[in-house]
Short mmCIF file of C-alpha atoms in Angstrom, two decimals:
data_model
loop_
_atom_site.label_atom_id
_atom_site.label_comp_id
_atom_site.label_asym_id
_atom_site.label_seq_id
_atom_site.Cartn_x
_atom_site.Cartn_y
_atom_site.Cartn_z
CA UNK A 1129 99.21 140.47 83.96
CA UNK A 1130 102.48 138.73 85.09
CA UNK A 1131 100.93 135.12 83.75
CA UNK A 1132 97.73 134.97 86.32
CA UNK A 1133 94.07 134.98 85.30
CA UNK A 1134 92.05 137.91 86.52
CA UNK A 1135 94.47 138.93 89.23
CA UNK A 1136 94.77 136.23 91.25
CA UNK A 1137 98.11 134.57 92.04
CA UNK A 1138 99.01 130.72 91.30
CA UNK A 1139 100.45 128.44 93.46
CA UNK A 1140 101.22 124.44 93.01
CA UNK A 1141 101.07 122.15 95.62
CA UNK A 1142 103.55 119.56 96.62
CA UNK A 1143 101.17 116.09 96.75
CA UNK A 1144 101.92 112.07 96.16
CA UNK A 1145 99.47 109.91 95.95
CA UNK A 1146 100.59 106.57 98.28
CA UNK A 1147 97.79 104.51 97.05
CA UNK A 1148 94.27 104.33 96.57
CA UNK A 1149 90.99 101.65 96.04
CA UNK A 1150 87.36 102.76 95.43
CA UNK A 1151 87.27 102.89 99.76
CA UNK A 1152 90.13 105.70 100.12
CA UNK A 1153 92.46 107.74 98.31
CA UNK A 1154 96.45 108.47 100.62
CA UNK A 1155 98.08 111.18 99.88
CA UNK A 1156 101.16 112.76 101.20
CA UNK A 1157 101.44 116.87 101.19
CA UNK A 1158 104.96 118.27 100.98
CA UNK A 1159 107.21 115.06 101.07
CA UNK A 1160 110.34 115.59 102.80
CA UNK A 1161 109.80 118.57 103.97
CA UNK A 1162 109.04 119.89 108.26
CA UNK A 1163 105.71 120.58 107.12
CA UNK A 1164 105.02 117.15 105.81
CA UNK A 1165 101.59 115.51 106.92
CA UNK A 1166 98.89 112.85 105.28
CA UNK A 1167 95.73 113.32 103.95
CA UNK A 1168 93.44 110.04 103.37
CA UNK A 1169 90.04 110.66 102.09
CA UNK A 1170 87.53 108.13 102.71
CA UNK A 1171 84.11 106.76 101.24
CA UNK A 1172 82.02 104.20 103.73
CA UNK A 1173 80.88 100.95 102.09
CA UNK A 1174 76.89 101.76 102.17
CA UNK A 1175 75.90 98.49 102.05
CA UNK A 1176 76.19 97.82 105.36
CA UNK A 1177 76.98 93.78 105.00
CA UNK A 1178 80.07 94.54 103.30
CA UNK A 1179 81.13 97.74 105.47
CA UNK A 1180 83.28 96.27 107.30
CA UNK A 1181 85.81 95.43 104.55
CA UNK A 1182 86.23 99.54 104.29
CA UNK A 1183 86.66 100.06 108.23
CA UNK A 1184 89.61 97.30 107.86
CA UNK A 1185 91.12 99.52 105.15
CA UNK A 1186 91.05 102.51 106.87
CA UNK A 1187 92.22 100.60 110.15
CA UNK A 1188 95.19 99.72 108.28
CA UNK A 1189 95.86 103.00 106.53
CA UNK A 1190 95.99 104.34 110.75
CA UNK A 1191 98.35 102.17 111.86
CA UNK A 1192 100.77 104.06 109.55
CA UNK A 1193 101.26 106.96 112.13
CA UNK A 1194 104.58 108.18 111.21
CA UNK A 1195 103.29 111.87 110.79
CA UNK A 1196 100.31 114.19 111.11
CA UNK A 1197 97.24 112.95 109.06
CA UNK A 1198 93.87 114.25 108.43
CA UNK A 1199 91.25 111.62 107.10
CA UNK A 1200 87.32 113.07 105.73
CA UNK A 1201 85.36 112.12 103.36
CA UNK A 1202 81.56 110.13 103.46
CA UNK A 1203 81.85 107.15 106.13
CA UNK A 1204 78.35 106.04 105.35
CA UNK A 1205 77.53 105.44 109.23
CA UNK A 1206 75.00 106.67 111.61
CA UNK A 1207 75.54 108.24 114.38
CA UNK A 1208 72.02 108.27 116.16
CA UNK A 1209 68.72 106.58 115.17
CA UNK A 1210 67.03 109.61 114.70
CA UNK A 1211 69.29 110.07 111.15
CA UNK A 1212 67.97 107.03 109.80
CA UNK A 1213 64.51 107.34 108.26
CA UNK A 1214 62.41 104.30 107.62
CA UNK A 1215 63.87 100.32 107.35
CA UNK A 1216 64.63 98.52 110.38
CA UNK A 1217 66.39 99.93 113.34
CA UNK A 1218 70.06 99.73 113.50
CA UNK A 1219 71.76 97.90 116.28
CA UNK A 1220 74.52 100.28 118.53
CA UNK A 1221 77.21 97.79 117.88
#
């Protein structure tokens, strides 16, 4: 079976972890190479008195622009009222 598990074909892929906290994990995909770009996944403080220590993170982690980056992940936020159910409305700001 030339060394791959029910036909299908194995590949690797070239990733560094840069660094990491329980807010993000940044990563770098192919290193050194023309096709090199960053991938940062992100997890939103819920608690909302303490979110904006992960928004500072991930502010921080942007200002690093020196190639193409993709961040996902859970921010935790809401985007209109209507996603929130019960509790006390959330301010726009």
């Amino acid at each position: 079976m030339g060394g791959s598990e029910g036909g299908q074909k194995r590949s690797s892929i070239n990733l560094s972890i840069e660094g990491s906290n329980k807010y993000y994990i940044d990563a770098v995909i192919n290193r050194d190479l023309d096709n090199e770009w960053r991938f940062i996944g992100f997890y939103g403080e819920p608690d909302t008195a303490r979110r904006q220590e992960a928004w500072d993170k991930l502010r921080n982690l942007s200002s690093r622009r020196d190639k193409t980056w993709l961040c996902c992940g859970d921010f935790n936020e809401i985007i209109r009222q209507d996603e929130k159910l019960g509790g006390v409305s959330r301010s726009h700001a």
